[in-house]
Amino acid sequence: AQSVSQHNHHVILSEAASLELGCNYSYGGTVNLFWYVQYPGQHLQLLLKYFSGDPLVKGIKGFEAEFIKSKFSFNLRKPSVQWSDTAEYFCAVKNSGGYQKVTFGTGTKLQVIP
Amino acid sequence: EAGVAQSPRYKIIEKRQSVAFWCNPISGHATLYWYQQILGQGPKLLIQFQNNGVVDDSQLPKDRFSAERLKGVDSTLKIQPAKLEDSAVYLCASSLDAHNEQFFGPGTRLTVL
């Protein structure tokens, strides 16, 4: 069975600081990887996704993530965070063969201090 | 484009009562998902429909939870009887098909007292 680990449960940063949120997954086969974001009071929405090709994926609002297959990781990065990035971030993995089930991590709450 | 609609947004019930949640997916989306998100955890898939057929309900507690999507559009999720541990946000999501991006609704926050 696939699983997803997000090691940082709560991160506090000052504006303009750089961000890296860890995500590791366990699954032996080919995967699709996602980062979702939930801003306060809003729906879960897709931030970026990796299906194949260039392992460095760029998403909305200046976020990017790098798929490192050998490390089973898909860390989320942003060079300079803003107060408006305060949200909860979820990593998710989907096995790309057969029945494609999505498994979410436990989430990381990011608080950006002005 | 209208998003995924869910109702009610909030529900408070006592244990052993029953409750039902409704979801209207984005028009044309064949795949519909119900997730349970307990405080401090990520969403957990309860059931996935492809049109009106069930694709996966392996994590649905079938002794008390049921879901249907009779005409392949709207869906309802029911809990009967509710337990304290059912307190959570119930999220509905839809996608064009199982290979595409999921769009989430606002969720229903259930509190069981």
PDB file of C-alpha atoms in Angstrom, chain A residues 34-102:
ATOM      1  CA  PHE A  34       0.746  16.464  -6.196  1.00  0.00           C
ATOM      2  CA  TRP A  35       0.886  19.367  -3.814  1.00  0.00           C
ATOM      3  CA  TYR A  36      -2.433  20.840  -2.701  1.00  0.00           C
ATOM      4  CA  VAL A  37      -2.921  24.013  -0.700  1.00  0.00           C
ATOM      5  CA  GLN A  38      -5.759  25.064   1.569  1.00  0.00           C
ATOM      6  CA  TYR A  39      -5.860  28.767   2.400  1.00  0.00           C
ATOM      7  CA  PRO A  40      -7.801  29.741   5.528  1.00  0.00           C
ATOM      8  CA  GLY A  41     -11.514  29.356   4.895  1.00  0.00           C
ATOM      9  CA  GLN A  42     -11.041  28.100   1.348  1.00  0.00           C
ATOM     10  CA  HIS A  43     -11.234  24.827  -0.552  1.00  0.00           C
ATOM     11  CA  LEU A  44      -8.346  22.495  -1.167  1.00  0.00           C
ATOM     12  CA  GLN A  45      -6.804  23.446  -4.502  1.00  0.00           C
ATOM     13  CA  LEU A  46      -4.046  22.048  -6.672  1.00  0.00           C
ATOM     14  CA  LEU A  47      -0.715  23.856  -6.395  1.00  0.00           C
ATOM     15  CA  LEU A  48       1.305  21.713  -8.789  1.00  0.00           C
ATOM     16  CA  LYS A  49       1.621  18.178 -10.095  1.00  0.00           C
ATOM     17  CA  TYR A  50       4.188  15.806 -11.542  1.00  0.00           C
ATOM     18  CA  PHE A  51       3.184  13.131 -14.021  1.00  0.00           C
ATOM     19  CA  SER A  52       6.319  12.588 -16.122  1.00  0.00           C
ATOM     20  CA  GLY A  53       9.156  14.451 -17.841  1.00  0.00           C
ATOM     21  CA  ASP A  54      11.154  17.227 -16.204  1.00  0.00           C
ATOM     22  CA  PRO A  55      11.385  16.363 -12.497  1.00  0.00           C
ATOM     23  CA  LEU A  56      11.406  20.061 -11.586  1.00  0.00           C
ATOM     24  CA  VAL A  57       7.806  21.189 -11.682  1.00  0.00           C
ATOM     25  CA  LYS A  58       6.650  24.777 -11.488  1.00  0.00           C
ATOM     26  CA  GLY A  59       3.256  25.614 -10.052  1.00  0.00           C
ATOM     27  CA  ILE A  60       1.175  28.642  -9.262  1.00  0.00           C
ATOM     28  CA  LYS A  61       2.282  31.588  -7.127  1.00  0.00           C
ATOM     29  CA  GLY A  62       6.010  30.925  -7.548  1.00  0.00           C
ATOM     30  CA  PHE A  63       6.014  27.453  -6.017  1.00  0.00           C
ATOM     31  CA  GLU A  64       8.046  24.599  -7.433  1.00  0.00           C
ATOM     32  CA  ALA A  65       8.734  21.011  -6.487  1.00  0.00           C
ATOM     33  CA  GLU A  66      11.420  18.524  -7.442  1.00  0.00           C
ATOM     34  CA  PHE A  67      10.777  14.822  -7.886  1.00  0.00           C
ATOM     35  CA  ILE A  68      13.821  12.801  -6.809  1.00  0.00           C
ATOM     36  CA  LYS A  69      12.995   9.212  -7.657  1.00  0.00           C
ATOM     37  CA  SER A  70      15.980   7.721  -5.834  1.00  0.00           C
ATOM     38  CA  LYS A  71      14.905   9.406  -2.616  1.00  0.00           C
ATOM     39  CA  PHE A  72      11.156   8.880  -3.086  1.00  0.00           C
ATOM     40  CA  SER A  73      10.777  12.590  -2.435  1.00  0.00           C
ATOM     41  CA  PHE A  74       8.772  15.478  -3.843  1.00  0.00           C
ATOM     42  CA  ASN A  75       9.733  18.524  -1.776  1.00  0.00           C
ATOM     43  CA  LEU A  76       7.951  21.833  -2.232  1.00  0.00           C
ATOM     44  CA  ARG A  77       9.995  25.033  -2.468  1.00  0.00           C
ATOM     45  CA  LYS A  78       9.534  28.759  -2.770  1.00  0.00           C
ATOM     46  CA  PRO A  79      12.490  31.168  -2.732  1.00  0.00           C
ATOM     47  CA  SER A  80      10.686  34.000  -0.929  1.00  0.00           C
ATOM     48  CA  VAL A  81       7.424  33.525   0.960  1.00  0.00           C
ATOM     49  CA  GLN A  82       4.731  36.139   1.454  1.00  0.00           C
ATOM     50  CA  TRP A  83       2.188  36.590   4.227  1.00  0.00           C
ATOM     51  CA  SER A  84      -0.467  35.415   1.756  1.00  0.00           C
ATOM     52  CA  ASP A  85       1.227  32.001   1.590  1.00  0.00           C
ATOM     53  CA  THR A  86      -0.056  31.243   5.086  1.00  0.00           C
ATOM     54  CA  ALA A  87      -2.006  28.023   4.535  1.00  0.00           C
ATOM     55  CA  GLU A  88      -1.939  24.283   4.998  1.00  0.00           C
ATOM     56  CA  TYR A  89      -0.053  22.287   2.381  1.00  0.00           C
ATOM     57  CA  PHE A  90      -0.751  18.645   1.521  1.00  0.00           C
ATOM     58  CA  CYS A  91       1.393  16.306  -0.495  1.00  0.00           C
ATOM     59  CA  ALA A  92      -0.397  13.471  -2.327  1.00  0.00           C
ATOM     60  CA  VAL A  93       0.645  10.459  -4.370  1.00  0.00           C
ATOM     61  CA  LYS A  94      -1.282   8.491  -6.953  1.00  0.00           C
ATOM     62  CA  ASN A  95      -0.137   5.190  -8.372  1.00  0.00           C
ATOM     63  CA  SER A  96      -0.240   5.549 -12.122  1.00  0.00           C
ATOM     64  CA  GLY A  97      -0.993   1.954 -13.043  1.00  0.00           C
ATOM     65  CA  GLY A  98      -4.224   0.025 -12.698  1.00  0.00           C
ATOM     66  CA  TYR A  99      -6.633   1.573 -10.217  1.00  0.00           C
ATOM     67  CA  GLN A 100      -5.297   5.024  -9.511  1.00  0.00           C
ATOM     68  CA  LYS A 101      -5.849   5.753  -5.847  1.00  0.00           C
ATOM     69  CA  VAL A 102      -4.761   9.043  -4.299  1.00  0.00           C
TER      70      VAL A 102
END
